Short mmCIF file of C-alpha atoms in Angstrom, two decimals:
data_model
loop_
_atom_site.label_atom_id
_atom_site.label_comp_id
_atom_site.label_asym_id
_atom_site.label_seq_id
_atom_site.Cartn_x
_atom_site.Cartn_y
_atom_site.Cartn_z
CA UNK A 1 41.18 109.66 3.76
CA UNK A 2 41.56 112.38 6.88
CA UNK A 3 39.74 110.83 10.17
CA UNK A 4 38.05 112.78 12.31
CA UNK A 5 39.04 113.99 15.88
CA UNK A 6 35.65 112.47 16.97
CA UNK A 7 36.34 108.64 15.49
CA UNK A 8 39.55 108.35 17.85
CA UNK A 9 39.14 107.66 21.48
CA UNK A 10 41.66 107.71 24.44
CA UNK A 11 42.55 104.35 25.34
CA UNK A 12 45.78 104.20 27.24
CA UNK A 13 48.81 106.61 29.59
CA UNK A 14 51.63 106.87 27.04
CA UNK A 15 54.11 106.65 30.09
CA UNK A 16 52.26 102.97 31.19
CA UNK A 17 52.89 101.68 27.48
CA UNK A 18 56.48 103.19 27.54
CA UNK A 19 57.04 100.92 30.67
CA UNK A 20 55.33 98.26 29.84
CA UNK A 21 56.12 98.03 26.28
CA UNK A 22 52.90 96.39 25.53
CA UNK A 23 48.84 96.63 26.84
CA UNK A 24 45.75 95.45 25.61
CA UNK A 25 42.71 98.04 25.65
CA UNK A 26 38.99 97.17 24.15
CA UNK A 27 36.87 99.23 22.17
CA UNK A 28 33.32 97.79 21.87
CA UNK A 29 34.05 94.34 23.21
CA UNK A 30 36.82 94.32 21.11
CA UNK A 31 40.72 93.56 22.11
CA UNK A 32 43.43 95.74 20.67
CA UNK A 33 46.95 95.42 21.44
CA UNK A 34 48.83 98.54 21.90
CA UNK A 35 52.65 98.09 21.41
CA UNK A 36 55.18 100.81 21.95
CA UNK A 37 58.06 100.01 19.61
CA UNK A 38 61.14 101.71 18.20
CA UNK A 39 59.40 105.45 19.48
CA UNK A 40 56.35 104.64 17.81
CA UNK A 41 52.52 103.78 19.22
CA UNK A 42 51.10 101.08 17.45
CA UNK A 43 48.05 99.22 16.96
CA UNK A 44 46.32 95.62 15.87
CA UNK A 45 43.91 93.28 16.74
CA UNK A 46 45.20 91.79 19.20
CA UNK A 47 43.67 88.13 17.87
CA UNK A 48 46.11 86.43 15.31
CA UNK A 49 44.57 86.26 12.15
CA UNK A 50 45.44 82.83 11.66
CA UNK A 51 44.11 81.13 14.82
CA UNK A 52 43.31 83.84 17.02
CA UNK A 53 46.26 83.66 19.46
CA UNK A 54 46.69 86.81 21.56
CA UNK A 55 49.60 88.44 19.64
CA UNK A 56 50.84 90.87 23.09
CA UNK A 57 52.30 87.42 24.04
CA UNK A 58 54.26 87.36 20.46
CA UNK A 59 57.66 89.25 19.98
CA UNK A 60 58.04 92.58 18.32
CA UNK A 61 61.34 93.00 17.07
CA UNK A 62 62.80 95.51 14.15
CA UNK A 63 59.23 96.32 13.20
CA UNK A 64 57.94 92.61 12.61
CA UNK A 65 55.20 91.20 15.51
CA UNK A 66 55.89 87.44 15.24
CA UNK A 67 52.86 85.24 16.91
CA UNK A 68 54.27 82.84 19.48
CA UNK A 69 51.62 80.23 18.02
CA UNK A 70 52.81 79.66 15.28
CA UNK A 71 55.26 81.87 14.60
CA UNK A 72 53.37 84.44 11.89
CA UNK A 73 55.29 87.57 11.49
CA UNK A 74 53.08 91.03 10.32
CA UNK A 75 55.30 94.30 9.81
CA UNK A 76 53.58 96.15 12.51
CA UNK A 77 52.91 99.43 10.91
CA UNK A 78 50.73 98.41 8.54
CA UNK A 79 49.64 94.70 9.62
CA UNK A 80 50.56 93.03 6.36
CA UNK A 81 51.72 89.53 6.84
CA UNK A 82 55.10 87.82 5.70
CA UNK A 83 53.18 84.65 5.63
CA UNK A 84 50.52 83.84 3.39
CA UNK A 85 49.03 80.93 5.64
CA UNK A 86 47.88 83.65 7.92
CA UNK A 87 46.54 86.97 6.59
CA UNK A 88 47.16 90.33 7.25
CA UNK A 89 46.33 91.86 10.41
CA UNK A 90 43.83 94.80 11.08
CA UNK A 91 45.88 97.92 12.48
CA UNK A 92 44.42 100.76 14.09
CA UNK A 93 46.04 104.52 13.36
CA UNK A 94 46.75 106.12 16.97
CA UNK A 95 47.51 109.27 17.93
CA UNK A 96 49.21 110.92 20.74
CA UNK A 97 47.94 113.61 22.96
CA UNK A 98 48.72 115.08 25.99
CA UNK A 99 50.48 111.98 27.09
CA UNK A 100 47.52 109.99 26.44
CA UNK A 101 47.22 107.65 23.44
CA UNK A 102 43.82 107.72 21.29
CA UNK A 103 42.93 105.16 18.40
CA UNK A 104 40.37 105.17 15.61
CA UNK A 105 38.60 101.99 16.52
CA UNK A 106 36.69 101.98 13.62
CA UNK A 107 38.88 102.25 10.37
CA UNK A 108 37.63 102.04 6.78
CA UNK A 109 38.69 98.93 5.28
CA UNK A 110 41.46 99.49 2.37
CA UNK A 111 39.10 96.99 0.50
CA UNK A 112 34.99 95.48 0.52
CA UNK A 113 35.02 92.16 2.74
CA UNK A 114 33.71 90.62 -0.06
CA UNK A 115 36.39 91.52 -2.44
CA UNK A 116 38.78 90.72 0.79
CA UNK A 117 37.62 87.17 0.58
CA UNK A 118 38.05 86.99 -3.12
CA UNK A 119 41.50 87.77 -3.01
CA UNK A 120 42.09 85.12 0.03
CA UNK A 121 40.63 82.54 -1.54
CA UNK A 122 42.84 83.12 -4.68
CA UNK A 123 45.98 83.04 -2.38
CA UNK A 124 44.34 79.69 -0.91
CA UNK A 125 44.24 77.81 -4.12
CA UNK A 126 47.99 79.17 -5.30
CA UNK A 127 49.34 78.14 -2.23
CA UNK A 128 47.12 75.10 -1.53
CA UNK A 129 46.43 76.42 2.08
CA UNK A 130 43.32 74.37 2.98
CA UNK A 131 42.59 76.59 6.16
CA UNK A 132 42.81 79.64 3.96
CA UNK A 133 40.57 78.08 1.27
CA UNK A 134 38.12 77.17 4.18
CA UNK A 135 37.87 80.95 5.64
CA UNK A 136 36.94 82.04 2.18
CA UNK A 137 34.11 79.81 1.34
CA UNK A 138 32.82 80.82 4.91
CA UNK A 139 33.20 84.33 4.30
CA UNK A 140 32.00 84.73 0.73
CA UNK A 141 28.96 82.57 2.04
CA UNK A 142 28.66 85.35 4.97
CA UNK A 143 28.43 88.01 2.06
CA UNK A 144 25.90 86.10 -0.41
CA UNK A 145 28.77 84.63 -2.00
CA UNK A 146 28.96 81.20 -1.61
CA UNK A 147 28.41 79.30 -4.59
CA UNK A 148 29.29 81.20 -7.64
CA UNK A 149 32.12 82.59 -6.77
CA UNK A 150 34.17 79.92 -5.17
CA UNK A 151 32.49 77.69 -8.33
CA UNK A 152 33.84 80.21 -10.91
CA UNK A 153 37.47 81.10 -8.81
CA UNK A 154 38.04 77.53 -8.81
CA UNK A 155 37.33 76.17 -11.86
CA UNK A 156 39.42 79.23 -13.59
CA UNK A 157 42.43 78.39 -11.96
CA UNK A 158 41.97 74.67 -12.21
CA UNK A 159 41.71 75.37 -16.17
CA UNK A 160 44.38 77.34 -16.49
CA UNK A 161 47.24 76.32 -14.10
CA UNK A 162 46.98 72.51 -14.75
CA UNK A 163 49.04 71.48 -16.61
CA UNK A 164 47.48 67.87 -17.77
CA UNK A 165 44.12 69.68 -17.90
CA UNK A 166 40.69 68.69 -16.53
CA UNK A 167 41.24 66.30 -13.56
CA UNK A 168 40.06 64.64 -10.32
CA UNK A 169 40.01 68.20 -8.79
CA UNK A 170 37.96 69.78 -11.23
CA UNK A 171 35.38 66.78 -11.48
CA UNK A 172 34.99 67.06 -7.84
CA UNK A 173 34.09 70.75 -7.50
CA UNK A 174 31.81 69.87 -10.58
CA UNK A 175 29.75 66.97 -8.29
CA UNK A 176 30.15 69.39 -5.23
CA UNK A 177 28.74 71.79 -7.20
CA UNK A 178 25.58 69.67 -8.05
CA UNK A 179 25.43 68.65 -4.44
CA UNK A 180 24.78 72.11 -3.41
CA UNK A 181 21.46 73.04 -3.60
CA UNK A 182 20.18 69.21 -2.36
CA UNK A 183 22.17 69.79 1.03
CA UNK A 184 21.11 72.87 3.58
CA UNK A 185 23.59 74.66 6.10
CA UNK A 186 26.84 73.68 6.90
CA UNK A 187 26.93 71.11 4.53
CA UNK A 188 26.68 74.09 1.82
CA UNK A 189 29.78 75.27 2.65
CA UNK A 190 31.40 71.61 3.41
CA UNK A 191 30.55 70.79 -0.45
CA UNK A 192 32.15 74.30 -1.97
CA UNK A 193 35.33 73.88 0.23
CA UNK A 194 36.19 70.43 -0.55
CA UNK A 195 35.28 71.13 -4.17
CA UNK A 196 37.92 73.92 -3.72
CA UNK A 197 40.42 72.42 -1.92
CA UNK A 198 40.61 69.43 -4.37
CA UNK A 199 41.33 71.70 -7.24
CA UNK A 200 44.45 73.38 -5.61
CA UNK A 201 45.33 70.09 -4.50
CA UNK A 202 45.67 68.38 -8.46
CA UNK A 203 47.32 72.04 -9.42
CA UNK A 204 49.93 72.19 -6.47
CA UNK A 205 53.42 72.12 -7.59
CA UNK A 206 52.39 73.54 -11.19
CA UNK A 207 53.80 76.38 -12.45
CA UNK A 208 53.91 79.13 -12.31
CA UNK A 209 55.41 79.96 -9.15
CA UNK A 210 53.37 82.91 -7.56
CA UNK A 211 54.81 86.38 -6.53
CA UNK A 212 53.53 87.55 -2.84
CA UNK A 213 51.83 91.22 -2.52
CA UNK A 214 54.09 93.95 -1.48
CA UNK A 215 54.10 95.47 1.31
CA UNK A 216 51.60 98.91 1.92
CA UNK A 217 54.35 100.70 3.97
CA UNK A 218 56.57 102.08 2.08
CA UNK A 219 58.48 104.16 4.00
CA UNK A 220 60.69 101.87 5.13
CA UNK A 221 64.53 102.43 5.23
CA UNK A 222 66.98 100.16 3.14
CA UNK A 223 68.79 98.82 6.54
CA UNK A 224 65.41 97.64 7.34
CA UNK A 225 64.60 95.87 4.30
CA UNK A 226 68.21 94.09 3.92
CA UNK A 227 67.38 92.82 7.85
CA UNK A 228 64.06 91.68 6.91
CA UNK A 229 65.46 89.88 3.87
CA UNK A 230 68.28 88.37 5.83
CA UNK A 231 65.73 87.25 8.36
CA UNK A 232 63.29 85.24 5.64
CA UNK A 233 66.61 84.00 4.20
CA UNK A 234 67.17 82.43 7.57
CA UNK A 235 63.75 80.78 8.34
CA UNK A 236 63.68 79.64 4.44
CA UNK A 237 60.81 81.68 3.17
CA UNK A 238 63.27 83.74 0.29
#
């Protein structure tokens, strides 16, 4: 989709990133770290997706930004994670002009937020990621979500990927389920996500073993990809 000269504003001196390396700018009350990498202006929310850490205190090294928190890597370019306990993070395209650096600070999202949440929660219950699982329910309850379709995600993967069939899991999202419309606020979302969680929890270690997204960029050079792979051979993640 082509942006708009008008969307992008000038947030930072190309020579003061070049030097510094890093910077964080805000657009509208919100941060954005700049990073200067490799040639290349980048830029992402500068909050970690996983626990909000400020990621210009992480490392950026052969394209990955690794948080210092706990140690989630993103490939920079495009913000999508390595590690499905986080999620990916929002980038911003930039542009260069005049030695100044502009950004769109207002993207279109590659997907609905709704459908975004769908697609988390599913990773939460294959992985059995409670704090994943919990983001979900809280989102899709954000977006008029929050009983059917954590009730209906759940209860089709607890059908289908355990393997002794209907359990403890499954009978607990069925009583959280009934809870739900005799308990008000918080406690709405409290019942789905333990219903939830309890579900992966009786499927984890069933198979089948589940295949991570690929990556969006993909212009990336073979040397790159045999470092990367090297690297998640070293931390265990292959």
């Amino acid at each position: 989709m082509a942006v708009e000269e008008t969307e992008y504003v000038q947030v930072a001196s190309l020579p003061e990133l070049e030097d510094e390396g890093r910077t964080v700018v805000s657009s509208d009350g919100q941060p954005i770290a700049l990073f200067h990498h490799e040639g290349e202006v980048y830029a992402v929310d500068n909050r970690c997706p996983h626990m909000g850490f400020p990621l210009t205190r992480g490392t950026v090294e052969d394209g990955i930004l690794t948080c210092h928190w706990h140690h989630a890597r993103f490939e920079l370019e495009e913000g999508d994670t390595f590690d499905l306990f986080a999620d990916d993070v929002q980038t911003f395209p930039t542009d260069v002009r005049e030695g100044e650096v502009y950004l769109d600070p207002d993207p279109e999202p590659d997907v609905p937020p709704a459908t975004r949440r769908r697609n988390r929660l599913a990773d939460g219950l294959q992985e059995n990621i409670s704090l994943v699982m919990a983001k979900s329910v809280i989102g899709l309850d954000e977006e008029g979500e929050g009983f059917y379709t954590p009730l209906e995600t759940a209860v089709n993967f607890g059908t289908r990927y355990r393997a002794m069939g209907w359990g403890r899991g499954l009978t607990t999202l069925g009583c959280m389920a009934n809870l739900h419309e005799h308990v008000g606020g918080r406690d709405k979302r409290r019942a789905m996500f333990m219903g939830v969680r309890e579900v992966a929890d009786d499927s984890a270690g069933e198979p089948p073993r589940f295949q991570q997204y690929a990556f969006d960029n993909r212009d990336l050079s073979k040397s790159r990809l045999k470092s990367w792979f090297r690297n998640t051979c070293e931390v265990r993640d292959a």
